[in-house]
Backbone as CSV, one residue per row, in Angstrom:
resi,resn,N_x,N_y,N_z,CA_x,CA_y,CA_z,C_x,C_y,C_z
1,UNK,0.839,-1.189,0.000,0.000,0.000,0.000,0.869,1.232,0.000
2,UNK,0.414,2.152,-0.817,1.702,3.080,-0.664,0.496,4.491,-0.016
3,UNK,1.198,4.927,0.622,0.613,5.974,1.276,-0.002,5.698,2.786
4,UNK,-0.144,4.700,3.068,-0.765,4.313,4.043,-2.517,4.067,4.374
5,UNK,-2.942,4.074,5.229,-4.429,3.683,5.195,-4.748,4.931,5.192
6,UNK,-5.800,5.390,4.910,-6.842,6.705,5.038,-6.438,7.185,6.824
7,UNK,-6.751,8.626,6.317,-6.439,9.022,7.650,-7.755,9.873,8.567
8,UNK,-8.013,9.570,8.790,-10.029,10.380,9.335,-9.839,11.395,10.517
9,UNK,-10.081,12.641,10.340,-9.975,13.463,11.120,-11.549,13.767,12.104
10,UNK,-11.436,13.646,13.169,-12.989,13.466,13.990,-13.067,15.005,14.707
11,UNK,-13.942,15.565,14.645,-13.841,16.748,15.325,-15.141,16.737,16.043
12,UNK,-14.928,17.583,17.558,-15.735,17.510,18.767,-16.898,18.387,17.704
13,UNK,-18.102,17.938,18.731,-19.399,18.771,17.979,-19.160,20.360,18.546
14,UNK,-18.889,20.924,19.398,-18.669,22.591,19.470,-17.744,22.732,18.401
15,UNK,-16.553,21.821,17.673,-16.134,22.420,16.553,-16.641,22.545,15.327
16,UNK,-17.827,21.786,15.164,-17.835,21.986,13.697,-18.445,22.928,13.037
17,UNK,-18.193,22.917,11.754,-18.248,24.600,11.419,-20.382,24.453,11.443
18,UNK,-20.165,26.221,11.422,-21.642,26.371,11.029,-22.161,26.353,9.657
19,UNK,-23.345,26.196,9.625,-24.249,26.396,8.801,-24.294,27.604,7.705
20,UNK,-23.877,27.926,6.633,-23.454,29.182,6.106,-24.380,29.519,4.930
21,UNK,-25.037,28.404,4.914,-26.284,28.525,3.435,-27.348,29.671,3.972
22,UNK,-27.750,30.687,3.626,-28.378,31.454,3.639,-30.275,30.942,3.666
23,UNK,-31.028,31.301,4.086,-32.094,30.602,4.056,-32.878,31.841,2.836
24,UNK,-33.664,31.204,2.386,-34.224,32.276,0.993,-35.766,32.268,1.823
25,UNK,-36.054,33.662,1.918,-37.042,34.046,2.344,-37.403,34.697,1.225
26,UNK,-39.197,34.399,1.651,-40.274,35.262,0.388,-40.269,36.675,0.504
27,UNK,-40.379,37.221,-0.463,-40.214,38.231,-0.621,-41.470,38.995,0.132
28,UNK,-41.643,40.195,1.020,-42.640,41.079,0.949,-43.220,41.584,0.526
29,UNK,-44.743,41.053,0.405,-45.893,42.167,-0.288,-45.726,43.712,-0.839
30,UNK,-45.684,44.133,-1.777,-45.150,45.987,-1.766,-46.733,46.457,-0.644
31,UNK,-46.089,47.435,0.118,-46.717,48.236,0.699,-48.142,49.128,-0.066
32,UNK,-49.170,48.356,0.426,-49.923,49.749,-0.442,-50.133,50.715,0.766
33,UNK,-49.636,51.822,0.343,-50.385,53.084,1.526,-52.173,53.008,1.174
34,UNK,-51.900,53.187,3.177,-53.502,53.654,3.015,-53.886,55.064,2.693
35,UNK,-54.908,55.392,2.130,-55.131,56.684,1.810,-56.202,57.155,3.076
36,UNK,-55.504,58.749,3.113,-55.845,59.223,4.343,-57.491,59.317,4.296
37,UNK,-58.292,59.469,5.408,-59.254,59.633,5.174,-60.140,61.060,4.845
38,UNK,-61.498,60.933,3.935,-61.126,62.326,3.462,-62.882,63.037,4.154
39,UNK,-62.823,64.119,5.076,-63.754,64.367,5.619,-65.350,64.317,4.396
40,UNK,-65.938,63.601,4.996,-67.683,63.862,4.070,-68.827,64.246,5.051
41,UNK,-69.571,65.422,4.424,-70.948,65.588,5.289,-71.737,64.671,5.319
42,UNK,-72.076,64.120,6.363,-73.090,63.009,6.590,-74.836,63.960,7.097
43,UNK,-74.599,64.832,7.775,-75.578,65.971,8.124,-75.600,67.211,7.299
44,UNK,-76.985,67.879,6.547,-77.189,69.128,6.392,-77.425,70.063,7.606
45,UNK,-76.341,70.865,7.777,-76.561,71.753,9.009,-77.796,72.117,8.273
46,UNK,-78.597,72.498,9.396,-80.179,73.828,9.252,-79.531,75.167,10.220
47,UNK,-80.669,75.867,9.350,-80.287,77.325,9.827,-81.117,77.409,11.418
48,UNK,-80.219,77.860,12.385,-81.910,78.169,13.204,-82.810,79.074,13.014
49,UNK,-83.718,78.493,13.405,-85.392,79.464,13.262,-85.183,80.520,13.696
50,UNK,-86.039,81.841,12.905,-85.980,83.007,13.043,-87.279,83.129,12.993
51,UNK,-87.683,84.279,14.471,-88.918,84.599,14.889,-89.519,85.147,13.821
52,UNK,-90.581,85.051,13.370,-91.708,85.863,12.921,-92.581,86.356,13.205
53,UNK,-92.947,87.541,12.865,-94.208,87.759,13.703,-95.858,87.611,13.065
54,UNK,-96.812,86.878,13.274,-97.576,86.673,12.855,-98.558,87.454,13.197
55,UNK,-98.514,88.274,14.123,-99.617,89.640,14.616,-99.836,90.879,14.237
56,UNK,-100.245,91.653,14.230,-100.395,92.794,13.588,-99.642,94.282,15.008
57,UNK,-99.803,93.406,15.756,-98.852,94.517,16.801,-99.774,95.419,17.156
58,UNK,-100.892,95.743,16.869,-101.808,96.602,17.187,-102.368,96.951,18.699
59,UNK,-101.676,97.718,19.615,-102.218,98.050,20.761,-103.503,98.017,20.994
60,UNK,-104.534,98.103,19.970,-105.914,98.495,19.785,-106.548,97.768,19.804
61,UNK,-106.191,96.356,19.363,-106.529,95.208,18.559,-106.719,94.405,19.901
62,UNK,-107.868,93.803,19.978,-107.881,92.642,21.746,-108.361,91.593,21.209
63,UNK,-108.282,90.988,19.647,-109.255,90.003,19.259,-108.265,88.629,19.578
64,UNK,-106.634,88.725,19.537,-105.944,87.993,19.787,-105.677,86.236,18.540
65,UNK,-106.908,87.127,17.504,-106.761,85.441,16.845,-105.592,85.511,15.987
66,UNK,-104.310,86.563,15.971,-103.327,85.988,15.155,-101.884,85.921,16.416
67,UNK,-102.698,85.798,17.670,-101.599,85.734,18.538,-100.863,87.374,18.701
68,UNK,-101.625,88.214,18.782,-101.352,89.828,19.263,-99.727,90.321,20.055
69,UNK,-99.277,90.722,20.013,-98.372,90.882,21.006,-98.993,91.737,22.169
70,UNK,-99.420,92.729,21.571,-100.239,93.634,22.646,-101.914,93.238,22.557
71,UNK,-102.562,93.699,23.991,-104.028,93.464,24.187,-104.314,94.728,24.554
72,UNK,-105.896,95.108,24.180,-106.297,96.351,24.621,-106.492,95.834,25.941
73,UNK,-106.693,95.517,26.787,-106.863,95.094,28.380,-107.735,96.118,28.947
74,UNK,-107.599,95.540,29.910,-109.376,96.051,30.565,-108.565,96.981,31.963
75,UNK,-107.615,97.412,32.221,-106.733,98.545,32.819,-105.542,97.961,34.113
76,UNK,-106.165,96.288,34.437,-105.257,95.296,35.073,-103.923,95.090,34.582
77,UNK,-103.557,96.077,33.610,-101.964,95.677,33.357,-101.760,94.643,32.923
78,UNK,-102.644,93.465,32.722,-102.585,91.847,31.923,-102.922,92.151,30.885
79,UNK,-102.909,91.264,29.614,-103.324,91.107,28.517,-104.995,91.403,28.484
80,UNK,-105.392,90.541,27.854,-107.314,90.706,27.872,-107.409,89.401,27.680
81,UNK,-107.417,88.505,28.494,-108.355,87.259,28.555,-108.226,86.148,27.314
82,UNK,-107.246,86.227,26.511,-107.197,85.400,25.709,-106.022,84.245,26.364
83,UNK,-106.209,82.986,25.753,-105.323,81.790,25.899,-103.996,81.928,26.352
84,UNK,-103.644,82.746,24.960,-102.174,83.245,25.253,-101.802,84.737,25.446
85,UNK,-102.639,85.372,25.344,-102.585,86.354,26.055,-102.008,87.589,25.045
86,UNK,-102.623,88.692,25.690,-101.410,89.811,24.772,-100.142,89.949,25.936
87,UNK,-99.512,90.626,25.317,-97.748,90.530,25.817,-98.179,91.722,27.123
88,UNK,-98.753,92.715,26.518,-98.965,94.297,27.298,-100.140,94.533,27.369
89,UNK,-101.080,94.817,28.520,-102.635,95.483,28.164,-102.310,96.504,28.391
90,UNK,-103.486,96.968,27.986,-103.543,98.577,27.501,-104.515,98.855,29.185
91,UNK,-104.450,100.543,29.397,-104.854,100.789,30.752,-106.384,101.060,30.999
């Protein structure tokens, strides 16, 4: 035999080398941005109500059927006897 028998080198397990193959990972999804959110009216603001006046304002007037502000009154300083009343009687 020329050379002799094979020669086998045994190495402790803390020596042997590591693992150097790279592991192939999948690639990541591309990012979709979210899009910001974009304010929408869900409510029609309303205006608030503005008084009207449905009376004729007439100091004179005690009939009260369009809701009077003033009553001719009977000199009690109250309206004149209606539901809702005039605002001011007359004296």
């Amino acid at each position: 035999m020329v050379g002799g028998p094979p020669v086998y080198v045994v190495q402790a397990a803390d020596e042997l080398p590591l693992a150097t193959a790279t592991p192939t990972l999948a690639p990541l999804p591309s990012a979709t941005p979210i899009p910001s959110p974009t304010a929408t009216a869900t409510e029609t603001p309303t205006a608030s109500p503005t008084a009207t006046a449905t009376g004729d304002d007439d100091p004179d007037d005690d009939s009260c059927a369009d809701g009077d502000e003033y009553g001719s009154g009977d000199g009690d300083g109250r309206g004149d006897g209606c539901a809702s009343g005039g605002g001011c009687g007359g004296g």
